[in-house]
PDB file of C-alpha atoms in Angstrom:
ATOM      1  CA  MET A  11       1.687-185.450 -17.408  1.00 83.00           C
ATOM      2  CA  THR A  12      -1.384-185.650 -15.188  1.00 90.00           C
ATOM      3  CA  THR A  13      -4.887-185.589 -16.643  1.00 91.00           C
ATOM      4  CA  GLY A  14      -5.263-182.014 -15.383  1.00 92.00           C
ATOM      5  CA  GLU A  15      -2.064-181.026 -17.186  1.00 94.00           C
ATOM      6  CA  GLN A  16      -3.310-182.765 -20.327  1.00 96.00           C
ATOM      7  CA  LEU A  17      -6.559-180.761 -20.208  1.00 95.00           C
ATOM      8  CA  ALA A  18      -4.546-177.561 -19.703  1.00 95.00           C
ATOM      9  CA  ALA A  19      -2.356-178.435 -22.702  1.00 95.00           C
ATOM     10  CA  ILE A  20      -5.438-179.002 -24.871  1.00 96.00           C
ATOM     11  CA  ASP A  21      -6.958-175.699 -23.717  1.00 95.00           C
ATOM     12  CA  GLU A  22      -3.694-173.893 -24.442  1.00 95.00           C
ATOM     13  CA  LEU A  23      -3.548-175.401 -27.944  1.00 94.00           C
ATOM     14  CA  ARG A  24      -7.169-174.423 -28.620  1.00 94.00           C
ATOM     15  CA  GLY A  25      -6.229-170.787 -28.040  1.00 93.00           C
ATOM     16  CA  ARG A  26      -2.832-170.834 -29.759  1.00 94.00           C
ATOM     17  CA  ALA A  27      -2.434-169.342 -33.220  1.00 94.00           C
ATOM     18  CA  PHE A  28      -1.472-171.699 -36.013  1.00 95.00           C
ATOM     19  CA  PRO A  29       1.943-171.086 -37.592  1.00 95.00           C
ATOM     20  CA  ALA A  30       2.333-170.141 -41.253  1.00 95.00           C
ATOM     21  CA  ARG A  31       4.474-173.231 -41.957  1.00 95.00           C
ATOM     22  CA  ARG A  32       5.134-176.599 -40.328  1.00 95.00           C
ATOM     23  CA  GLU A  33       7.163-176.557 -37.122  1.00 95.00           C
ATOM     24  CA  ARG A  34       8.353-179.459 -34.972  1.00 94.00           C
ATOM     25  CA  SER A  35       9.256-179.559 -31.300  1.00 88.00           C
ATOM     26  CA  ALA A  36      10.008-182.277 -28.774  1.00 84.00           C
ATOM     27  CA  GLN A  37       6.296-182.414 -27.899  1.00 82.00           C
ATOM     28  CA  GLY A  38       4.706-182.391 -31.346  1.00 91.00           C
ATOM     29  CA  GLU A  39       4.133-180.631 -34.617  1.00 96.00           C
ATOM     30  CA  SER A  40       2.163-177.593 -35.765  1.00 96.00           C
ATOM     31  CA  GLY A  41       1.397-176.116 -39.145  1.00 95.00           C
ATOM     32  CA  PRO A  42      -1.107-174.058 -41.039  1.00 94.00           C
ATOM     33  CA  GLY A  43      -4.446-174.921 -39.468  1.00 93.00           C
ATOM     34  CA  PHE A  44      -3.327-177.575 -36.963  1.00 95.00           C
ATOM     35  CA  HIS A  45      -1.425-178.578 -33.806  1.00 97.00           C
ATOM     36  CA  VAL A  46      -0.515-182.136 -32.722  1.00 97.00           C
ATOM     37  CA  VAL A  47       0.990-182.760 -29.282  1.00 96.00           C
ATOM     38  CA  ARG A  48       2.036-185.821 -27.300  1.00 95.00           C
ATOM     39  CA  LEU A  49       0.318-185.831 -23.901  1.00 96.00           C
ATOM     40  CA  TRP A  50       1.528-189.184 -22.531  1.00 94.00           C
ATOM     41  CA  GLU A  51       4.264-191.591 -23.535  1.00 92.00           C
ATOM     42  CA  GLY A  52       5.257-194.996 -22.192  1.00 87.00           C
ATOM     43  CA  ALA A  53       8.676-196.584 -22.300  1.00 78.00           C
ATOM     44  CA  PRO A  54      10.029-197.988 -25.592  1.00 77.00           C
ATOM     45  CA  LEU A  55       9.027-201.601 -26.091  1.00 75.00           C
ATOM     46  CA  TRP A  56      11.906-202.958 -28.209  1.00 74.00           C
ATOM     47  CA  ASP A  57      13.524-204.810 -25.309  1.00 77.00           C
ATOM     48  CA  ALA A  58      10.626-204.892 -22.843  1.00 73.00           C
ATOM     49  CA  ASP A  59       9.495-208.092 -21.209  1.00 77.00           C
ATOM     50  CA  PRO A  60       6.141-209.137 -22.807  1.00 76.00           C
ATOM     51  CA  ALA A  61       4.348-208.720 -19.468  1.00 82.00           C
ATOM     52  CA  ASP A  62       5.801-205.217 -19.039  1.00 80.00           C
ATOM     53  CA  ALA A  63       4.869-204.328 -22.624  1.00 78.00           C
ATOM     54  CA  ALA A  64       1.291-205.446 -22.008  1.00 83.00           C
ATOM     55  CA  GLU A  65       1.145-203.332 -18.839  1.00 87.00           C
ATOM     56  CA  ILE A  66       2.474-200.267 -20.701  1.00 85.00           C
ATOM     57  CA  ARG A  67      -0.167-200.722 -23.420  1.00 87.00           C
ATOM     58  CA  GLU A  68      -2.879-201.032 -20.731  1.00 93.00           C
ATOM     59  CA  ASP A  69      -1.605-197.843 -19.052  1.00 92.00           C
ATOM     60  CA  CYS A  70      -1.753-196.055 -22.405  1.00 93.00           C
ATOM     61  CA  ALA A  71      -5.338-197.214 -23.013  1.00 95.00           C
ATOM     62  CA  ALA A  72      -6.285-196.139 -19.468  1.00 95.00           C
ATOM     63  CA  ALA A  73      -4.723-192.691 -19.963  1.00 96.00           C
ATOM     64  CA  LEU A  74      -6.725-192.217 -23.171  1.00 97.00           C
ATOM     65  CA  ALA A  75      -9.936-193.454 -21.530  1.00 97.00           C
ATOM     66  CA  ALA A  76      -9.531-191.040 -18.605  1.00 96.00           C
ATOM     67  CA  LEU A  77      -8.858-188.079 -20.898  1.00 97.00           C
ATOM     68  CA  THR A  78     -11.746-188.984 -23.214  1.00 97.00           C
ATOM     69  CA  ALA A  79     -14.100-189.279 -20.234  1.00 97.00           C
ATOM     70  CA  LEU A  80     -13.171-185.805 -18.979  1.00 96.00           C
ATOM     71  CA  LEU A  81     -13.475-184.226 -22.413  1.00 97.00           C
ATOM     72  CA  SER A  82     -16.849-185.963 -22.829  1.00 96.00           C
ATOM     73  CA  LEU A  83     -18.047-184.369 -19.583  1.00 96.00           C
ATOM     74  CA  ARG A  84     -17.133-180.998 -21.087  1.00 95.00           C
ATOM     75  CA  TRP A  85     -18.356-181.418 -24.654  1.00 94.00           C
ATOM     76  CA  GLY A  86     -20.564-184.509 -24.782  1.00 94.00           C
ATOM     77  CA  GLU A  87     -20.021-187.821 -26.495  1.00 94.00           C
ATOM     78  CA  PRO A  88     -17.269-187.725 -29.101  1.00 94.00           C
ATOM     79  CA  GLY A  89     -17.364-188.793 -32.697  1.00 92.00           C
ATOM     80  CA  VAL A  90     -15.001-191.628 -33.584  1.00 92.00           C
ATOM     81  CA  LEU A  91     -12.768-191.318 -36.612  1.00 92.00           C
ATOM     82  CA  ASP A  92     -11.130-194.517 -37.909  1.00 93.00           C
ATOM     83  CA  LEU A  93      -7.790-193.637 -39.496  1.00 93.00           C
ATOM     84  CA  ALA A  94      -7.442-196.768 -41.656  1.00 92.00           C
ATOM     85  CA  GLY A  95      -8.515-194.841 -44.768  1.00 91.00           C
ATOM     86  CA  PRO A  96      -6.066-191.964 -44.311  1.00 91.00           C
ATOM     87  CA  LEU A  97      -3.278-194.452 -43.463  1.00 91.00           C
ATOM     88  CA  GLU A  98      -3.965-196.362 -46.668  1.00 93.00           C
ATOM     89  CA  ARG A  99      -3.879-193.131 -48.679  1.00 92.00           C
ATOM     90  CA  VAL A 100      -0.540-192.132 -47.086  1.00 92.00           C
ATOM     91  CA  ALA A 101       0.888-195.592 -47.880  1.00 92.00           C
ATOM     92  CA  MET A 102      -0.209-195.195 -51.509  1.00 95.00           C
ATOM     93  CA  GLY A 103       1.440-191.762 -51.728  1.00 93.00           C
ATOM     94  CA  LEU A 104      -1.893-189.974 -52.037  1.00 93.00           C
ATOM     95  CA  PRO A 105      -2.550-186.641 -50.327  1.00 90.00           C
ATOM     96  CA  VAL A 106      -4.004-186.627 -46.825  1.00 89.00           C
ATOM     97  CA  PRO A 107      -4.746-183.313 -45.082  1.00 90.00           C
ATOM     98  CA  PRO A 108      -2.895-182.428 -41.903  1.00 91.00           C
ATOM     99  CA  PRO A 109      -3.099-183.395 -39.126  1.00 93.00           C
ATOM    100  CA  LEU A 110      -4.516-186.718 -40.364  1.00 93.00           C
ATOM    101  CA  ASP A 111      -1.325-187.318 -42.357  1.00 92.00           C
ATOM    102  CA  ILE A 112       0.647-187.314 -39.080  1.00 92.00           C
ATOM    103  CA  LEU A 113      -1.911-189.065 -36.879  1.00 94.00           C
ATOM    104  CA  SER A 114      -2.756-191.933 -39.239  1.00 93.00           C
ATOM    105  CA  GLY A 115       0.700-193.467 -38.765  1.00 91.00           C
ATOM    106  CA  LEU A 116       0.518-193.216 -34.991  1.00 93.00           C
ATOM    107  CA  VAL A 117      -3.037-193.985 -33.834  1.00 95.00           C
ATOM    108  CA  PRO A 118      -5.748-196.266 -35.247  1.00 94.00           C
ATOM    109  CA  ARG A 119      -8.710-194.037 -34.308  1.00 95.00           C
ATOM    110  CA  LEU A 120      -9.526-190.680 -32.794  1.00 96.00           C
ATOM    111  CA  HIS A 121     -12.207-189.395 -30.440  1.00 96.00           C
ATOM    112  CA  THR A 122     -13.331-186.052 -31.864  1.00 94.00           C
ATOM    113  CA  TRP A 123     -15.297-182.970 -30.868  1.00 94.00           C
ATOM    114  CA  ARG A 124     -16.026-179.628 -32.492  1.00 91.00           C
ATOM    115  CA  THR A 125     -15.920-176.657 -30.144  1.00 90.00           C
ATOM    116  CA  ALA A 126     -15.490-172.893 -30.502  1.00 88.00           C
ATOM    117  CA  GLY A 127     -14.647-173.176 -34.184  1.00 87.00           C
ATOM    118  CA  ARG A 128     -12.009-175.834 -33.641  1.00 92.00           C
ATOM    119  CA  TRP A 129     -11.852-179.589 -34.223  1.00 93.00           C
ATOM    120  CA  VAL A 130     -10.362-181.375 -31.184  1.00 95.00           C
ATOM    121  CA  ALA A 131      -9.213-185.005 -31.236  1.00 96.00           C
ATOM    122  CA  VAL A 132      -7.420-187.426 -28.929  1.00 97.00           C
ATOM    123  CA  GLY A 133      -6.091-190.890 -29.654  1.00 97.00           C
ATOM    124  CA  ALA A 134      -3.576-193.472 -28.491  1.00 96.00           C
ATOM    125  CA  GLY A 135      -1.269-195.823 -30.318  1.00 93.00           C
ATOM    126  CA  GLN A 136       2.243-196.602 -31.463  1.00 88.00           C
ATOM    127  CA  GLY A 137       4.275-195.763 -34.535  1.00 79.00           C
ATOM    128  CA  GLY A 138       5.233-199.452 -34.708  1.00 79.00           C
ATOM    129  CA  PRO A 139       5.063-202.617 -32.561  1.00 75.00           C
ATOM    130  CA  GLU A 140       8.221-201.811 -30.611  1.00 78.00           C
ATOM    131  CA  GLN A 141       7.737-198.040 -30.439  1.00 82.00           C
ATOM    132  CA  PRO A 142       6.509-196.299 -27.276  1.00 87.00           C
ATOM    133  CA  CYS A 143       2.769-196.125 -26.682  1.00 91.00           C
ATOM    134  CA  GLN A 144       1.531-192.559 -26.666  1.00 94.00           C
ATOM    135  CA  VAL A 145      -1.576-190.445 -26.212  1.00 97.00           C
ATOM    136  CA  LEU A 146      -1.853-187.603 -28.699  1.00 97.00           C
ATOM    137  CA  ALA A 147      -4.110-184.573 -29.017  1.00 97.00           C
ATOM    138  CA  ALA A 148      -4.806-182.657 -32.212  1.00 97.00           C
ATOM    139  CA  ILE A 149      -6.456-179.309 -32.746  1.00 96.00           C
ATOM    140  CA  ALA A 150      -7.449-178.082 -36.206  1.00 95.00           C
ATOM    141  CA  GLU A 151      -9.212-175.076 -37.635  1.00 90.00           C
ATOM    142  CA  GLU A 152     -12.839-175.867 -38.352  1.00 79.00           C
ATOM    143  CA  ARG A 153     -12.398-175.021 -42.046  1.00 71.00           C
ATOM    144  CA  ALA A 154      -9.369-177.330 -42.278  1.00 65.00           C
ATOM    145  CA  ALA A 155     -11.368-180.103 -40.568  1.00 67.00           C
ATOM    146  CA  ARG A 156     -14.582-179.753 -42.615  1.00 63.00           C
ATOM    147  CA  GLY A 157     -14.027-183.052 -44.375  1.00 63.00           C
ATOM    148  CA  PHE A 158     -13.125-184.925 -41.181  1.00 67.00           C
ATOM    149  CA  PRO A 159     -15.855-187.131 -39.731  1.00 55.00           C
ATOM    150  CA  GLY A 160     -16.916-186.209 -36.251  1.00 55.00           C
ATOM    151  CA  PRO A 161     -19.770-184.666 -34.341  1.00 55.00           C
ATOM    152  CA  PRO A 162     -21.786-182.513 -36.773  1.00 49.00           C
ATOM    153  CA  ARG A 163     -22.346-179.663 -34.398  1.00 53.00           C
ATOM    154  CA  ASP A 164     -20.083-177.264 -32.553  1.00 56.00           C
ATOM    155  CA  VAL A 165     -20.686-177.806 -28.840  1.00 52.00           C
ATOM    156  CA  SER A 166     -19.007-174.482 -27.865  1.00 53.00           C
ATOM    157  CA  ARG A 167     -18.960-175.249 -24.175  1.00 49.00           C
ATOM    158  CA  ARG A 168     -15.765-174.976 -22.166  1.00 45.00           C
TER     159      ARG A 168
END
C-alpha cells in the first residue's frame, strides 16, 4: 500500500461506524468504539537471512516514519504512547481497553492525535521476533480513548 493509500484508509476508518461487536477481517479488527487495520506488512522473518531481516525492519520503520510525517503535517506533532504498561497488564490477565489490548502485543509505541472526535494512532512492530513487521493504524471514539495518553486537544483539521 502506498502512503497515499494508507492516508485514504485512515480517512475511511475515521468516517466508518463502529460495529456493535468485535469483527475480524484479513486487514484488521473492529469493535465497539474502535478500528485497527494493517497498512503495511513485510515478509515473515522465520527463515530470512539476517541481512534481509534487518532490511525489512528498516523498511517498516521508514514506512511508519513517512506516514507519521504526513499525518503530522495534517494535525501537528503527535503524542507518543508507550505500550509497555498495557502489555504488562495483558500478560498479567488484567483488563486493557480496546484497541490497546490488540496493539500492545504488536507494537511498542504509538504516535497519536485527536481529531474530529476521534483518537487516531499509528505504530510499527512485530507480534514476535520471527513474525512479519507491520505498520498499523487505530481509530477510537474519543470517549473510549479518554484514558489514553496523547495530545490533550482535538486538532480537528483534515
